[in-house]
Amino acid sequence: MSPYGSCELSFNILLSGLVTPVGNMPTALQILTYADPLRFAIDLVRRVYLEGAGWQDVGMDFVPMLVIAAITLPVAAWLFRNRLT
């Protein structure tokens, strides 16, 4: 992994709420966390394991993750194809 990749991964983990609760972050960082799919995944896992939430309770957590995936996956595929040529 490149140094830039590990820095970006560290930044995503810090913004995800795994280390520091999102509610304790400054307002600007709280808004920035909405672009991090790991935030929604960690929230989903916490609610399932700690609160016993079911599919009905966590179903809306999948929506932002799917939206982010729908945007980033085609861009990644395009970049991958263009780097090979």
PDB file of C-alpha atoms in Angstrom:
ATOM      1  CA  MET A   1       0.000   0.000   0.000  1.00  0.00           C
ATOM      2  CA  SER A   2       1.276   3.431  -0.859  1.00  0.00           C
ATOM      3  CA  PRO A   3       1.861   6.031   1.849  1.00  0.00           C
ATOM      4  CA  TYR A   4      -1.010   8.071   0.424  1.00  0.00           C
ATOM      5  CA  GLY A   5      -3.355   5.103   0.686  1.00  0.00           C
ATOM      6  CA  SER A   6      -2.512   4.490   4.316  1.00  0.00           C
ATOM      7  CA  CYS A   7      -2.976   8.187   5.144  1.00  0.00           C
ATOM      8  CA  GLU A   8      -6.382   8.176   3.469  1.00  0.00           C
ATOM      9  CA  LEU A   9      -7.362   4.983   5.289  1.00  0.00           C
ATOM     10  CA  SER A  10      -6.286   6.479   8.618  1.00  0.00           C
ATOM     11  CA  PHE A  11      -8.304   9.616   7.881  1.00  0.00           C
ATOM     12  CA  ASN A  12     -11.394   7.532   7.042  1.00  0.00           C
ATOM     13  CA  ILE A  13     -11.061   5.522  10.241  1.00  0.00           C
ATOM     14  CA  LEU A  14     -10.770   8.703  12.298  1.00  0.00           C
ATOM     15  CA  LEU A  15     -13.864  10.169  10.631  1.00  0.00           C
ATOM     16  CA  SER A  16     -15.878   6.957  10.900  1.00  0.00           C
ATOM     17  CA  GLY A  17     -16.667   7.295  14.577  1.00  0.00           C
ATOM     18  CA  LEU A  18     -14.692   4.199  15.538  1.00  0.00           C
ATOM     19  CA  VAL A  19     -12.118   6.115  17.583  1.00  0.00           C
ATOM     20  CA  THR A  20     -14.105   9.231  18.526  1.00  0.00           C
ATOM     21  CA  PRO A  21     -17.918   9.446  18.533  1.00  0.00           C
ATOM     22  CA  VAL A  22     -19.196  11.554  15.649  1.00  0.00           C
ATOM     23  CA  GLY A  23     -21.306  13.598  18.072  1.00  0.00           C
ATOM     24  CA  ASN A  24     -18.161  14.793  19.864  1.00  0.00           C
ATOM     25  CA  MET A  25     -16.508  16.051  16.675  1.00  0.00           C
ATOM     26  CA  PRO A  26     -16.666  19.698  15.550  1.00  0.00           C
ATOM     27  CA  THR A  27     -19.609  20.528  13.313  1.00  0.00           C
ATOM     28  CA  ALA A  28     -17.485  20.777  10.154  1.00  0.00           C
ATOM     29  CA  LEU A  29     -16.074  17.282  10.707  1.00  0.00           C
ATOM     30  CA  GLN A  30     -19.524  15.893  11.492  1.00  0.00           C
ATOM     31  CA  ILE A  31     -20.700  17.082   8.083  1.00  0.00           C
ATOM     32  CA  LEU A  32     -17.573  15.635   6.440  1.00  0.00           C
ATOM     33  CA  THR A  33     -18.276  12.206   7.951  1.00  0.00           C
ATOM     34  CA  TYR A  34     -21.326  11.790   5.712  1.00  0.00           C
ATOM     35  CA  ALA A  35     -18.937  11.161   2.789  1.00  0.00           C
ATOM     36  CA  ASP A  36     -17.322   8.245   4.655  1.00  0.00           C
ATOM     37  CA  PRO A  37     -19.120   4.923   4.091  1.00  0.00           C
ATOM     38  CA  LEU A  38     -17.295   3.456   7.084  1.00  0.00           C
ATOM     39  CA  ARG A  39     -19.326   5.759   9.340  1.00  0.00           C
ATOM     40  CA  PHE A  40     -22.560   4.090   8.273  1.00  0.00           C
ATOM     41  CA  ALA A  41     -21.084   0.598   8.450  1.00  0.00           C
ATOM     42  CA  ILE A  42     -19.801   1.115  11.995  1.00  0.00           C
ATOM     43  CA  ASP A  43     -23.127   2.605  13.079  1.00  0.00           C
ATOM     44  CA  LEU A  44     -24.915  -0.396  11.571  1.00  0.00           C
ATOM     45  CA  VAL A  45     -22.650  -2.916  13.329  1.00  0.00           C
ATOM     46  CA  ARG A  46     -22.942  -1.110  16.669  1.00  0.00           C
ATOM     47  CA  ARG A  47     -26.718  -1.070  16.528  1.00  0.00           C
ATOM     48  CA  VAL A  48     -26.955  -4.734  15.523  1.00  0.00           C
ATOM     49  CA  TYR A  49     -24.553  -6.025  18.167  1.00  0.00           C
ATOM     50  CA  LEU A  50     -25.226  -3.628  21.035  1.00  0.00           C
ATOM     51  CA  GLU A  51     -28.921  -2.860  20.594  1.00  0.00           C
ATOM     52  CA  GLY A  52     -30.101  -6.017  18.839  1.00  0.00           C
ATOM     53  CA  ALA A  53     -31.465  -4.015  15.894  1.00  0.00           C
ATOM     54  CA  GLY A  54     -33.159  -5.915  13.080  1.00  0.00           C
ATOM     55  CA  TRP A  55     -33.315  -5.386   9.310  1.00  0.00           C
ATOM     56  CA  GLN A  56     -36.123  -2.842   9.664  1.00  0.00           C
ATOM     57  CA  ASP A  57     -34.020  -0.745  12.042  1.00  0.00           C
ATOM     58  CA  VAL A  58     -30.794  -0.730  10.015  1.00  0.00           C
ATOM     59  CA  GLY A  59     -32.182  -0.834   6.474  1.00  0.00           C
ATOM     60  CA  MET A  60     -31.723   2.897   5.929  1.00  0.00           C
ATOM     61  CA  ASP A  61     -28.008   2.605   6.803  1.00  0.00           C
ATOM     62  CA  PHE A  62     -27.514   0.719   3.548  1.00  0.00           C
ATOM     63  CA  VAL A  63     -28.819   3.610   1.407  1.00  0.00           C
ATOM     64  CA  PRO A  64     -25.834   5.979   1.868  1.00  0.00           C
ATOM     65  CA  MET A  65     -23.394   3.094   1.427  1.00  0.00           C
ATOM     66  CA  LEU A  66     -25.101   2.097  -1.833  1.00  0.00           C
ATOM     67  CA  VAL A  67     -25.118   5.695  -3.094  1.00  0.00           C
ATOM     68  CA  ILE A  68     -21.407   6.090  -2.367  1.00  0.00           C
ATOM     69  CA  ALA A  69     -20.695   2.729  -4.038  1.00  0.00           C
ATOM     70  CA  ALA A  70     -22.786   3.689  -7.092  1.00  0.00           C
ATOM     71  CA  ILE A  71     -20.631   6.787  -7.523  1.00  0.00           C
ATOM     72  CA  THR A  72     -17.172   5.475  -6.667  1.00  0.00           C
ATOM     73  CA  LEU A  73     -17.208   2.035  -8.306  1.00  0.00           C
ATOM     74  CA  PRO A  74     -17.809   3.257 -11.889  1.00  0.00           C
ATOM     75  CA  VAL A  75     -15.174   5.963 -11.403  1.00  0.00           C
ATOM     76  CA  ALA A  76     -12.705   3.360 -10.099  1.00  0.00           C
ATOM     77  CA  ALA A  77     -13.459   1.034 -13.041  1.00  0.00           C
ATOM     78  CA  TRP A  78     -12.944   3.876 -15.506  1.00  0.00           C
ATOM     79  CA  LEU A  79      -9.642   4.868 -13.878  1.00  0.00           C
ATOM     80  CA  PHE A  80      -8.478   1.252 -13.854  1.00  0.00           C
ATOM     81  CA  ARG A  81      -9.268   0.786 -17.557  1.00  0.00           C
ATOM     82  CA  ASN A  82      -7.535   4.016 -18.529  1.00  0.00           C
ATOM     83  CA  ARG A  83      -4.402   3.259 -16.526  1.00  0.00           C
ATOM     84  CA  LEU A  84      -3.953  -0.079 -18.297  1.00  0.00           C
ATOM     85  CA  THR A  85      -3.720   1.554 -21.710  1.00  0.00           C
TER      86      THR A  85
END
